[in-house]
Short mmCIF file of C-alpha atoms in Angstrom, two decimals:
data_model
loop_
_atom_site.label_atom_id
_atom_site.label_comp_id
_atom_site.label_asym_id
_atom_site.label_seq_id
_atom_site.Cartn_x
_atom_site.Cartn_y
_atom_site.Cartn_z
CA MET A 1 -5.57 -44.23 25.78
CA ARG A 2 -9.05 -43.88 24.31
CA LYS A 3 -9.26 -40.28 25.57
CA ILE A 4 -5.95 -39.42 23.89
CA PHE A 5 -7.17 -40.93 20.63
CA LEU A 6 -10.40 -38.90 20.75
CA ILE A 7 -8.49 -35.65 21.42
CA ALA A 8 -6.06 -36.35 18.57
CA SER A 9 -8.94 -37.10 16.19
CA LEU A 10 -10.72 -33.87 17.19
CA LEU A 11 -7.58 -31.80 16.63
CA LEU A 12 -7.09 -33.43 13.22
CA MET A 13 -10.69 -32.60 12.21
CA VAL A 14 -10.33 -28.98 13.36
CA GLY A 15 -7.06 -28.69 11.47
CA LYS A 16 -8.67 -29.94 8.27
CA CYS A 17 -11.58 -27.52 8.67
CA ILE A 18 -9.20 -24.59 9.14
CA GLN A 19 -7.15 -25.69 6.14
CA ALA A 20 -10.28 -25.91 3.99
CA GLN A 21 -11.38 -22.43 5.02
CA VAL A 22 -8.00 -20.96 4.13
CA VAL A 23 -8.01 -22.56 0.70
CA GLU A 24 -11.54 -21.37 -0.08
CA ASN A 25 -10.99 -17.82 1.16
CA PRO A 26 -11.05 -15.55 -1.95
CA ALA A 27 -8.70 -13.06 -0.30
CA THR A 28 -5.90 -15.65 -0.54
CA ASN A 29 -6.34 -15.99 -4.30
CA PRO A 30 -2.81 -15.88 -5.81
CA VAL A 31 -4.11 -14.02 -8.88
CA VAL A 32 -5.44 -11.20 -6.68
CA GLU A 33 -2.22 -10.98 -4.68
CA GLN A 34 -0.09 -10.91 -7.83
CA GLN A 35 -2.22 -8.18 -9.42
CA LEU A 36 -1.91 -6.01 -6.32
CA GLU A 37 1.84 -6.57 -6.24
CA ASN A 38 2.14 -5.58 -9.90
CA ILE A 39 0.38 -2.28 -9.19
CA THR A 40 2.29 -1.35 -6.04
CA GLU A 41 5.78 -2.68 -6.77
CA ASN A 42 7.05 0.71 -7.99
CA ASN A 43 5.28 2.83 -5.38
CA GLU A 44 6.38 3.83 -1.92
CA ASP A 45 3.02 4.20 -0.23
CA ILE A 46 2.99 4.35 3.54
CA GLU A 47 1.52 1.44 5.47
CA SER A 48 -2.28 1.54 5.53
CA GLU A 49 -4.99 -0.40 7.33
CA ASP A 50 -7.41 0.17 4.45
CA ASP A 51 -7.52 -3.17 2.63
CA SER A 52 -10.73 -2.41 0.74
CA PHE A 53 -8.97 -2.60 -2.65
CA LEU A 54 -7.76 -6.15 -1.98
CA GLN A 55 -11.23 -7.13 -0.73
CA GLU A 56 -12.83 -5.72 -3.86
CA LEU A 57 -10.50 -7.58 -6.22
CA ALA A 58 -11.06 -10.79 -4.29
CA GLN A 59 -14.81 -10.32 -4.68
CA TYR A 60 -14.46 -9.71 -8.43
CA THR A 61 -12.71 -13.07 -8.85
CA LYS A 62 -15.79 -14.79 -7.45
CA ASN A 63 -18.40 -12.49 -9.00
CA PRO A 64 -16.80 -11.02 -12.16
CA ILE A 65 -17.96 -7.76 -13.71
CA ASN A 66 -20.37 -8.27 -16.61
CA LEU A 67 -18.85 -6.35 -19.52
CA ASN A 68 -22.25 -6.02 -21.20
CA THR A 69 -23.68 -3.99 -18.30
CA ALA A 70 -20.58 -2.47 -16.64
CA GLY A 71 -20.44 1.31 -16.48
CA LYS A 72 -17.54 3.70 -16.18
CA GLU A 73 -17.50 3.47 -12.39
CA GLN A 74 -17.17 -0.33 -12.31
CA LEU A 75 -14.42 -0.34 -14.92
CA THR A 76 -12.56 2.39 -13.05
CA ALA A 77 -12.71 0.36 -9.83
CA LEU A 78 -10.49 -2.32 -11.38
CA ARG A 79 -7.52 0.13 -11.44
CA PHE A 80 -6.07 -1.66 -14.51
CA LEU A 81 -7.66 0.60 -17.14
CA ASP A 82 -6.81 4.21 -17.91
CA PRO A 83 -9.51 6.76 -18.89
CA ILE A 84 -8.71 6.44 -22.62
CA GLN A 85 -9.19 2.67 -22.54
CA ILE A 86 -12.45 2.97 -20.59
CA ASN A 87 -13.88 5.51 -23.05
CA SER A 88 -12.82 3.36 -26.00
CA PHE A 89 -14.54 0.35 -24.46
CA LEU A 90 -17.81 2.20 -23.81
CA LYS A 91 -17.89 3.73 -27.32
CA TYR A 92 -17.17 0.34 -28.89
CA ARG A 93 -20.00 -1.32 -26.94
CA GLU A 94 -22.38 1.53 -27.83
CA LEU A 95 -21.53 1.20 -31.52
CA MET A 96 -21.26 -2.60 -31.86
CA GLY A 97 -23.76 -3.73 -29.22
CA ALA A 98 -23.37 -6.36 -26.50
CA PHE A 99 -20.25 -8.51 -26.47
CA LEU A 100 -20.71 -12.09 -27.70
CA SER A 101 -17.40 -13.42 -26.38
CA ILE A 102 -14.55 -12.37 -24.11
CA TYR A 103 -12.23 -12.70 -27.15
CA GLU A 104 -13.96 -9.70 -28.71
CA LEU A 105 -11.96 -7.46 -26.37
CA GLN A 106 -9.06 -7.70 -28.82
CA ALA A 107 -11.08 -5.52 -31.23
CA VAL A 108 -11.49 -2.64 -28.74
CA PRO A 109 -9.25 0.31 -29.74
CA ASN A 110 -6.36 1.14 -27.35
CA TRP A 111 -6.63 -2.27 -25.65
CA ASP A 112 -3.45 -4.37 -25.87
CA LEU A 113 -2.96 -8.01 -24.91
CA ASN A 114 -1.35 -7.11 -21.58
CA THR A 115 -4.39 -5.04 -20.55
CA ILE A 116 -6.76 -7.86 -21.49
CA LYS A 117 -4.63 -10.38 -19.59
CA ASN A 118 -4.73 -8.21 -16.45
CA ILE A 119 -8.51 -7.91 -16.31
CA LEU A 120 -9.49 -11.42 -17.46
CA PRO A 121 -9.76 -12.85 -13.90
CA PHE A 122 -12.25 -10.12 -12.96
CA VAL A 123 -14.64 -9.86 -15.95
CA VAL A 124 -17.17 -12.00 -17.81
CA VAL A 125 -19.48 -11.68 -20.80
CA SER A 126 -23.10 -12.62 -20.09
CA SER A 127 -26.67 -11.41 -20.51
CA SER A 128 -27.97 -8.75 -18.10
CA VAL A 129 -30.17 -9.58 -15.10
CA LYS A 130 -33.52 -7.84 -14.82
CA PHE A 131 -33.89 -5.58 -11.80
CA THR A 132 -37.20 -7.16 -10.74
CA GLU A 133 -35.61 -10.58 -10.75
CA SER A 134 -32.55 -9.52 -8.78
CA ILE A 135 -34.24 -7.94 -5.72
CA GLY A 136 -34.82 -11.23 -3.92
CA GLN A 137 -31.48 -12.62 -4.99
CA ARG A 138 -29.64 -9.65 -3.52
CA LEU A 139 -31.01 -10.41 -0.07
CA ARG A 140 -30.54 -14.16 0.03
CA GLY A 141 -28.18 -15.20 -2.76
CA GLY A 142 -24.95 -13.61 -1.54
CA ASP A 143 -21.92 -14.86 0.34
CA HIS A 144 -21.08 -14.44 4.03
CA TYR A 145 -17.50 -13.80 5.11
CA ILE A 146 -16.12 -13.63 8.64
CA LEU A 147 -12.53 -12.93 9.61
CA ALA A 148 -11.20 -13.15 13.19
CA ARG A 149 -7.54 -12.38 13.76
CA THR A 150 -5.28 -11.74 16.74
CA THR A 151 -1.62 -10.71 16.56
CA GLN A 152 1.05 -9.83 19.09
CA VAL A 153 4.62 -8.55 18.99
CA LEU A 154 6.64 -10.81 21.29
CA GLU A 155 9.08 -8.11 22.33
CA LYS A 156 7.38 -5.85 24.86
CA SER A 157 7.57 -2.11 24.30
CA ARG A 158 8.39 0.36 27.06
CA GLY A 159 4.72 1.07 27.72
CA TYR A 160 4.22 -2.46 29.10
CA LEU A 161 7.43 -2.51 31.15
CA LEU A 162 6.70 0.61 33.20
CA GLU A 163 5.16 0.22 36.62
CA PRO A 164 1.60 1.67 36.80
CA SER A 165 1.73 5.24 38.10
CA PRO A 166 -0.49 8.35 37.76
CA THR A 167 2.50 10.28 36.38
CA ARG A 168 3.57 7.68 33.80
CA ASN A 169 2.11 6.86 30.38
CA TYR A 170 2.00 3.08 30.69
CA TYR A 171 -0.22 0.69 28.70
CA PRO A 172 -2.89 -0.85 30.95
CA GLY A 173 -4.30 -3.16 28.24
CA SER A 174 -3.06 -6.45 26.82
CA PRO A 175 -0.45 -6.48 24.02
CA GLN A 176 -2.74 -8.37 21.60
CA ARG A 177 -4.33 -6.76 18.56
CA ILE A 178 -7.80 -8.24 17.98
CA PHE A 179 -9.69 -7.78 14.73
CA ILE A 180 -13.12 -9.14 13.71
CA ARG A 181 -14.88 -8.49 10.41
CA TYR A 182 -18.17 -9.82 9.06
CA LYS A 183 -19.35 -9.05 5.53
CA TYR A 184 -22.25 -10.09 3.30
CA ASN A 185 -21.80 -9.49 -0.42
CA TYR A 186 -24.00 -10.25 -3.41
CA LYS A 187 -22.13 -9.77 -6.70
CA ASN A 188 -20.96 -6.29 -5.67
CA LEU A 189 -24.59 -5.09 -5.84
CA LEU A 190 -25.42 -5.34 -2.12
CA GLN A 191 -22.96 -5.33 0.75
CA TYR A 192 -23.31 -4.96 4.50
CA GLY A 193 -21.22 -5.84 7.51
CA PHE A 194 -19.37 -4.65 10.58
CA VAL A 195 -15.84 -4.36 11.94
CA ALA A 196 -14.57 -4.45 15.53
CA GLU A 197 -10.94 -3.83 16.48
CA LYS A 198 -8.73 -3.47 19.54
CA ASP A 199 -5.17 -2.14 19.24
CA PRO A 200 -2.24 -3.38 21.37
CA GLY A 201 -2.16 -1.74 24.80
CA GLU A 202 -5.86 -0.84 24.78
CA GLN A 203 -8.13 -2.21 27.47
CA PHE A 204 -10.94 -4.66 26.72
CA PHE A 205 -14.32 -4.46 28.52
CA LYS A 206 -12.76 -2.50 31.37
CA GLY A 207 -11.11 0.80 32.21
CA TYR A 208 -11.32 3.23 29.29
CA GLN A 209 -13.00 0.61 27.07
CA LYS A 210 -16.21 -0.32 28.88
CA ASN A 211 -17.84 -1.28 25.56
CA GLY A 212 -15.23 -3.89 24.66
CA PHE A 213 -13.50 -3.07 21.39
CA ASP A 214 -12.01 0.37 20.92
CA PHE A 215 -13.31 0.75 17.35
CA TYR A 216 -16.62 -0.32 15.80
CA SER A 217 -17.74 0.22 12.22
CA ALA A 218 -20.85 -0.84 10.28
CA HIS A 219 -22.09 -0.22 6.76
CA VAL A 220 -24.78 -0.97 4.19
CA PHE A 221 -23.98 -0.33 0.53
CA ALA A 222 -26.10 -0.96 -2.58
CA ARG A 223 -25.46 -0.39 -6.29
CA ASP A 224 -27.61 -0.13 -9.42
CA ILE A 225 -31.12 0.29 -8.00
CA GLY A 226 -32.81 1.93 -10.96
CA ILE A 227 -31.46 5.46 -11.30
CA VAL A 228 -29.68 5.09 -7.94
CA LYS A 229 -26.15 4.13 -8.90
CA SER A 230 -24.80 3.95 -5.33
CA LEU A 231 -26.39 4.16 -1.88
CA ALA A 232 -24.23 4.23 1.26
CA LEU A 233 -25.45 4.04 4.86
CA GLY A 234 -23.19 3.93 7.89
CA ASP A 235 -19.46 4.18 7.18
CA PHE A 236 -18.30 5.00 3.66
CA THR A 237 -15.60 6.85 1.76
CA VAL A 238 -15.78 9.72 -0.75
CA ASN A 239 -13.33 10.35 -3.59
CA LEU A 240 -13.56 13.71 -5.38
CA GLY A 241 -11.33 16.14 -7.23
CA GLN A 242 -8.21 13.96 -7.50
CA GLY A 243 -7.60 14.55 -3.78
CA LEU A 244 -7.79 18.35 -3.95
CA THR A 245 -11.35 18.08 -2.61
CA GLN A 246 -10.93 14.79 -0.77
CA TRP A 247 -9.63 11.31 -1.49
CA MET A 248 -10.16 8.53 1.04
CA ASN A 249 -9.17 5.39 -0.83
CA LEU A 250 -5.94 3.87 -2.06
CA ALA A 251 -3.95 6.12 -4.39
CA PHE A 252 -0.56 5.43 -5.92
CA ARG A 253 2.41 7.75 -6.18
CA LYS A 254 4.54 8.48 -9.20
CA GLY A 255 6.11 5.57 -11.04
CA PRO A 256 6.99 4.32 -14.53
CA ASP A 257 3.30 3.91 -15.41
CA ILE A 258 2.27 7.37 -16.59
CA THR A 259 -1.45 6.49 -16.48
CA ALA A 260 -1.23 5.95 -12.70
CA ILE A 261 -0.84 9.71 -12.18
CA LYS A 262 -4.60 10.16 -12.51
CA ARG A 263 -6.39 8.80 -9.47
CA GLN A 264 -9.28 6.47 -10.25
CA ALA A 265 -11.93 5.23 -7.85
CA ALA A 266 -15.68 5.26 -7.41
CA THR A 267 -17.04 8.44 -5.81
CA LEU A 268 -18.81 6.49 -3.06
CA ARG A 269 -17.43 3.24 -1.67
CA PRO A 270 -18.29 1.11 1.37
CA TYR A 271 -15.85 1.19 4.28
CA ASN A 272 -15.04 -1.91 6.33
CA SER A 273 -11.35 -1.59 7.15
CA ALA A 274 -9.51 -1.18 10.45
CA GLY A 275 -8.39 2.42 10.00
CA GLU A 276 -10.18 4.68 12.49
CA ILE A 277 -9.74 8.06 10.78
CA ASN A 278 -10.16 8.33 7.02
CA PHE A 279 -13.86 7.68 6.40
CA HIS A 280 -17.29 9.30 6.69
CA ARG A 281 -20.18 8.21 8.90
CA GLY A 282 -23.68 9.02 7.71
CA ALA A 283 -25.31 8.58 4.29
CA GLY A 284 -24.42 9.14 0.65
CA ILE A 285 -26.17 8.63 -2.68
CA THR A 286 -25.27 8.83 -6.37
CA ILE A 287 -28.11 9.26 -8.87
CA GLY A 288 -27.50 9.05 -12.60
CA LYS A 289 -29.37 8.82 -15.86
CA ASN A 290 -28.14 9.06 -19.43
CA ASN A 291 -25.24 11.53 -19.41
CA TRP A 292 -25.72 13.17 -16.01
CA GLU A 293 -24.85 12.12 -12.49
CA ILE A 294 -25.27 13.72 -9.05
CA THR A 295 -23.63 12.69 -5.78
CA ALA A 296 -24.67 13.98 -2.35
CA PHE A 297 -23.52 12.90 1.09
CA GLY A 298 -23.68 13.94 4.72
CA SER A 299 -21.46 12.85 7.59
CA TYR A 300 -21.31 13.60 11.30
CA LYS A 301 -18.87 11.81 13.59
CA ASN A 302 -16.49 12.22 16.50
CA VAL A 303 -12.77 12.58 15.83
CA ASP A 304 -9.76 12.43 18.15
CA ALA A 305 -8.20 15.75 19.11
CA ASN A 306 -5.99 17.30 21.77
CA PHE A 307 -8.40 19.43 23.79
CA VAL A 308 -6.86 22.23 25.85
CA PRO A 309 -9.16 23.76 28.51
CA ALA A 310 -8.98 27.48 29.22
CA ASP A 311 -7.88 27.07 32.85
CA THR A 312 -4.54 25.48 31.78
CA THR A 313 -3.50 28.27 29.39
CA LEU A 314 -3.32 32.05 29.24
CA THR A 315 -6.36 32.19 26.95
CA THR A 316 -9.94 32.57 28.15
CA GLU A 317 -11.40 29.98 25.75
CA ASP A 318 -11.05 26.25 25.26
CA PHE A 319 -9.38 25.21 22.01
CA ILE A 320 -8.14 22.22 20.00
CA SER A 321 -4.36 22.24 19.58
CA SER A 322 -4.14 19.29 17.16
CA LEU A 323 -6.04 16.36 15.64
CA GLN A 324 -4.91 12.84 16.54
CA ILE A 325 -4.76 10.40 13.61
CA SER A 326 -2.99 7.38 15.15
CA GLY A 327 -6.19 5.65 16.31
CA PHE A 328 -4.48 4.54 19.53
CA HIS A 329 -6.28 4.94 22.87
CA ARG A 330 -3.88 3.22 25.27
CA THR A 331 -2.72 5.76 27.83
CA LYS A 332 -4.85 8.11 29.88
CA GLY A 333 -3.96 11.04 27.61
CA GLU A 334 -4.85 9.15 24.43
CA ALA A 335 -8.14 7.97 25.94
CA GLU A 336 -9.06 11.51 26.94
CA ASP A 337 -8.49 12.68 23.34
CA LYS A 338 -10.90 10.10 21.91
CA GLY A 339 -13.88 11.64 20.11
CA VAL A 340 -13.68 15.08 21.77
CA GLN A 341 -14.12 16.93 18.47
CA LYS A 342 -17.21 16.78 16.23
CA GLN A 343 -16.77 16.66 12.44
CA LEU A 344 -19.50 17.64 9.99
CA ALA A 345 -19.00 17.10 6.26
CA PHE A 346 -21.45 17.41 3.39
#
């Protein structure tokens, strides 16, 4: 009887700990979820594993943007302001000086009450922090986040029902999807972390996946270090030319909001999502002063592709017939396509 009581007490304590963690998790903030729903309700975007926008909004609720120091890039990252409103805000601040109160936003030209209401959870008015005072704080004053998640579809697909055979594309791995993410963030000025993920049907520490998880990602990202506006190491995304050059972050399709036609996002952004395709791996930097800004980046990584050797075709050379973008490496064919092509971008 005593043993049963101890086990029940332990389970109750664990349950309370889990409940407390869920409540305190900024990603579950109802304001953040409602804002994202308001933006996407009239769009028909395909399903994406890039949840960086939701992560960023959740971080802004805990560490709001200081309107007295925010630049064009930070205001653009909110996605609630169009270019005209951002320019009006910057010109107003340049003319009138630092904001004394959040209520002063009502005096900014082209800003209506609905716009102010949308951004209020993510902004604050305060004095600026000196760079020399913030160096130590960036390294030790931030927040640590860790997310571990496993999911499984109860109904088995055909790949699990087939008997193992050299001539059949069966799934040798378990049907669970496992995802782990760790992130350190200090007021959106310094961020680093890693991601590890295994898709359903992929093996784990055996077979094709001797290294455990099928996908690993790591990044270090810093903002506002003197003239260095952004510094990215590891995995990051680049957004240029409204998508005609390249666009790697969330973008919305046509809808009733005419201002959503223009894509808005920071040129360089950290990457810590589960998608295995749409990102760069290397280094990037944005340097800016006064009215000029320069961004440079370099990336070199392996990408999935269907490699066709010369001895199986009528040609005398090996070639790539197609690029694989699913991120799945379950069957023998999918595992053989993993990382066979090199990609250089700069």
